[in-house]
Backbone as JSON Lines, residues from 0, in Angstrom:
{"i":0,"aa":"V","n":[76.19,-38.04,59.25],"ca":[77.61,-38.06,59.55],"c":[78.26,-37.9,58.25]}
{"i":1,"aa":"Q","n":[79.21,-36.9,58.0],"ca":[79.97,-36.8,56.81],"c":[81.32,-37.41,57.07]}
{"i":2,"aa":"G","n":[81.73,-38.07,56.11],"ca":[83.16,-38.7,56.08],"c":[84.25,-37.73,55.86]}
{"i":3,"aa":"R","n":[85.39,-38.09,56.31],"ca":[86.53,-37.18,56.04],"c":[87.32,-37.71,55.01]}
{"i":4,"aa":"Y","n":[87.76,-36.95,54.09],"ca":[88.27,-37.34,52.84],"c":[89.82,-36.84,52.79]}
{"i":5,"aa":"S","n":[90.7,-37.68,52.18],"ca":[92.08,-37.2,52.02],"c":[92.64,-37.81,50.85]}
{"i":6,"aa":"I","n":[93.64,-37.18,50.35],"ca":[94.38,-37.72,49.12],"c":[95.94,-37.73,49.58]}
{"i":7,"aa":"N","n":[96.5,-38.84,49.59],"ca":[97.95,-38.99,49.95],"c":[98.0,-38.5,51.47]}
{"i":8,"aa":"R","n":[97.21,-38.82,52.24],"ca":[97.15,-38.57,53.65],"c":[96.94,-37.07,53.94]}
{"i":9,"aa":"S","n":[96.62,-36.2,53.01],"ca":[96.4,-34.77,53.2],"c":[94.91,-34.61,53.16]}
{"i":10,"aa":"P","n":[94.28,-34.01,54.29],"ca":[92.86,-33.61,54.15],"c":[92.44,-32.88,52.91]}
{"i":11,"aa":"I","n":[91.28,-33.25,52.37],"ca":[90.79,-32.61,51.27],"c":[89.33,-32.33,51.55]}
{"i":12,"aa":"A","n":[88.78,-31.2,51.21],"ca":[87.34,-31.03,51.36],"c":[86.67,-31.64,50.22]}
{"i":13,"aa":"F","n":[85.57,-32.32,50.51],"ca":[84.7,-32.89,49.36],"c":[83.48,-32.08,49.28]}
{"i":14,"aa":"S","n":[83.26,-31.48,48.07],"ca":[82.09,-30.69,47.75],"c":[81.26,-31.51,46.73]}
{"i":15,"aa":"N","n":[81.92,-32.12,45.81],"ca":[81.11,-33.0,44.82],"c":[82.21,-33.85,44.1]}
{"i":16,"aa":"A","n":[81.58,-34.89,43.4],"ca":[82.42,-35.8,42.69],"c":[83.34,-35.23,41.58]}
{"i":17,"aa":"A","n":[82.82,-34.34,40.97],"ca":[83.59,-33.55,39.87],"c":[84.83,-32.92,40.45]}
{"i":18,"aa":"G","n":[84.57,-32.2,41.45],"ca":[85.69,-31.41,42.16],"c":[86.71,-32.34,42.69]}
{"i":19,"aa":"F","n":[86.26,-33.47,43.3],"ca":[87.18,-34.36,43.93],"c":[88.02,-35.13,42.86]}
{"i":20,"aa":"S","n":[87.37,-35.41,41.62],"ca":[88.05,-36.02,40.51],"c":[89.15,-35.19,40.01]}
{"i":21,"aa":"A","n":[89.0,-33.86,40.01],"ca":[90.23,-32.99,39.67],"c":[91.13,-33.04,40.65]}
{"i":22,"aa":"D","n":[90.87,-33.04,41.91],"ca":[91.91,-33.27,43.0],"c":[92.69,-34.61,42.9]}
{"i":23,"aa":"L","n":[91.91,-35.71,42.47],"ca":[92.74,-36.98,42.23],"c":[93.63,-36.8,41.01]}
{"i":24,"aa":"R","n":[93.18,-36.06,39.93],"ca":[94.08,-35.97,38.72],"c":[95.25,-35.16,39.1]}
{"i":25,"aa":"R","n":[95.07,-34.1,39.84],"ca":[96.35,-33.25,40.35],"c":[97.23,-34.2,41.13]}
{"i":26,"aa":"A","n":[96.75,-34.95,42.08],"ca":[97.58,-35.84,42.84],"c":[98.21,-36.84,41.98]}
{"i":27,"aa":"A","n":[97.64,-37.38,41.03],"ca":[98.17,-38.33,40.13],"c":[99.34,-37.93,39.42]}
{"i":28,"aa":"G","n":[99.23,-36.56,39.06],"ca":[100.32,-35.97,38.28],"c":[100.5,-36.66,36.98]}
{"i":29,"aa":"S","n":[101.71,-37.21,36.64],"ca":[101.94,-37.93,35.47],"c":[101.77,-39.27,35.43]}
{"i":30,"aa":"V","n":[101.28,-39.89,36.52],"ca":[100.73,-41.29,36.57],"c":[99.56,-41.42,35.73]}
{"i":31,"aa":"K","n":[99.47,-42.23,34.74],"ca":[98.44,-42.41,33.85],"c":[97.25,-43.26,34.45]}
{"i":32,"aa":"D","n":[97.46,-44.34,35.25],"ca":[96.49,-45.15,35.79],"c":[96.85,-45.54,37.31]}
{"i":33,"aa":"P","n":[96.61,-44.51,38.19],"ca":[96.87,-44.79,39.5],"c":[95.95,-45.72,40.09]}
{"i":34,"aa":"V","n":[96.46,-46.34,41.24],"ca":[95.53,-47.12,42.0],"c":[94.93,-46.25,43.14]}
{"i":35,"aa":"I","n":[93.57,-46.21,43.21],"ca":[92.92,-45.42,44.23],"c":[92.56,-46.36,45.39]}
{"i":36,"aa":"V","n":[93.15,-46.05,46.51],"ca":[92.94,-46.97,47.67],"c":[91.82,-46.2,48.65]}
{"i":37,"aa":"I","n":[90.73,-46.79,48.8],"ca":[89.65,-46.39,49.7],"c":[89.85,-47.02,51.12]}
{"i":38,"aa":"T","n":[90.07,-46.27,52.0],"ca":[90.21,-46.59,53.43],"c":[89.02,-46.2,54.17]}
{"i":39,"aa":"A","n":[88.31,-47.17,54.76],"ca":[87.0,-46.74,55.44],"c":[86.96,-47.61,56.75]}
{"i":40,"aa":"D","n":[86.55,-46.81,57.82],"ca":[86.42,-47.6,59.02],"c":[84.94,-48.09,59.25]}
{"i":41,"aa":"A","n":[84.53,-48.7,60.18],"ca":[83.33,-49.32,60.42],"c":[82.18,-48.18,60.46]}
{"i":42,"aa":"N","n":[82.58,-47.02,60.75],"ca":[81.48,-45.9,60.87],"c":[81.4,-45.07,59.47]}
{"i":43,"aa":"A","n":[82.15,-45.55,58.48],"ca":[82.11,-44.71,57.18],"c":[80.78,-44.82,56.64]}
{"i":44,"aa":"P","n":[80.01,-43.97,56.26],"ca":[78.87,-43.93,55.4],"c":[79.05,-44.54,54.21]}
{"i":45,"aa":"H","n":[78.23,-45.53,53.69],"ca":[78.35,-46.04,52.3],"c":[78.35,-44.87,51.36]}
{"i":46,"aa":"Q","n":[77.75,-43.77,51.48],"ca":[77.67,-42.66,50.48],"c":[79.13,-42.07,50.41]}
{"i":47,"aa":"S","n":[79.83,-42.16,51.36],"ca":[81.33,-41.57,51.47],"c":[82.14,-42.45,50.36]}
{"i":48,"aa":"V","n":[81.96,-43.72,50.51],"ca":[82.66,-44.65,49.62],"c":[82.2,-44.42,48.21]}
{"i":49,"aa":"I","n":[80.89,-44.3,47.86],"ca":[80.37,-44.15,46.64],"c":[80.76,-42.86,45.96]}
{"i":50,"aa":"N","n":[81.01,-41.81,46.92],"ca":[81.5,-40.59,46.43],"c":[82.92,-40.69,45.81]}
{"i":51,"aa":"I","n":[83.8,-41.37,46.4],"ca":[85.19,-41.5,46.01],"c":[85.12,-42.46,44.61]}
{"i":52,"aa":"M","n":[84.4,-43.54,44.61],"ca":[84.27,-44.27,43.56],"c":[83.75,-43.53,42.36]}
{"i":53,"aa":"E","n":[82.86,-42.6,42.51],"ca":[82.35,-41.78,41.36],"c":[83.42,-40.74,40.89]}
{"i":54,"aa":"A","n":[84.03,-40.21,41.85],"ca":[85.14,-39.39,41.46],"c":[86.26,-40.07,40.77]}
{"i":55,"aa":"A","n":[86.69,-41.15,41.08],"ca":[87.69,-41.96,40.28],"c":[87.17,-42.26,38.94]}
{"i":56,"aa":"R","n":[85.83,-42.65,38.83],"ca":[85.29,-42.88,37.52],"c":[85.34,-41.76,36.68]}
{"i":57,"aa":"L","n":[84.97,-40.51,37.18],"ca":[85.04,-39.26,36.37],"c":[86.38,-38.86,35.99]}
{"i":58,"aa":"A","n":[87.31,-39.22,36.99],"ca":[88.78,-38.85,36.5],"c":[89.45,-39.92,35.5]}
{"i":59,"aa":"G","n":[88.66,-41.04,35.25],"ca":[89.14,-42.09,34.33],"c":[89.93,-43.16,34.89]}
{"i":60,"aa":"Y","n":[89.87,-43.3,36.26],"ca":[90.67,-44.23,37.08],"c":[89.81,-45.38,37.36]}
{"i":61,"aa":"G","n":[90.27,-46.54,36.93],"ca":[89.43,-47.78,37.09],"c":[90.01,-48.83,38.12]}
{"i":62,"aa":"K","n":[91.28,-48.51,38.54],"ca":[91.98,-49.36,39.5],"c":[91.6,-48.82,40.97]}
{"i":63,"aa":"I","n":[90.72,-49.58,41.58],"ca":[90.24,-49.16,42.95],"c":[90.41,-50.27,43.86]}
{"i":64,"aa":"T","n":[90.95,-50.1,45.01],"ca":[91.09,-51.14,46.07],"c":[90.6,-50.62,47.37]}
{"i":65,"aa":"F","n":[90.39,-51.39,48.31],"ca":[89.92,-51.05,49.69],"c":[90.69,-51.48,50.75]}
{"i":66,"aa":"T","n":[90.89,-50.77,51.76],"ca":[91.36,-51.22,53.12],"c":[90.32,-51.03,54.04]}
{"i":67,"aa":"T","n":[90.45,-51.69,55.2],"ca":[89.45,-51.43,56.19],"c":[90.17,-51.2,57.49]}
{"i":68,"aa":"Q","n":[89.38,-50.64,58.6],"ca":[89.83,-50.42,59.94],"c":[88.75,-50.95,60.72]}
{"i":69,"aa":"A","n":[89.14,-51.75,61.67],"ca":[88.04,-52.31,62.67],"c":[87.6,-51.2,63.52]}
{"i":70,"aa":"G","n":[86.29,-51.2,63.86],"ca":[85.78,-50.34,64.85],"c":[86.31,-50.51,66.28]}
{"i":71,"aa":"K","n":[86.21,-49.55,66.94],"ca":[86.71,-49.58,68.42],"c":[85.76,-50.5,69.15]}
{"i":72,"aa":"K","n":[86.31,-51.38,69.96],"ca":[85.45,-52.27,70.82],"c":[85.28,-51.81,72.16]}
């Protein structure tokens, strides 16, 4: 199962961490050290989260936080 990715609530295709890091830099614009918020639900594969963390690292962004969504009961 592949996760869905978005930046600022706009869907973004994820091909690799380097490409996504460029997308993060474009979205950040002039903000030098943005906070990257990773929102993952209970079904999100760990690899999807790791992909974003790696993209943020490549972009030079070290402020990462997480939000979660409970799975459906």
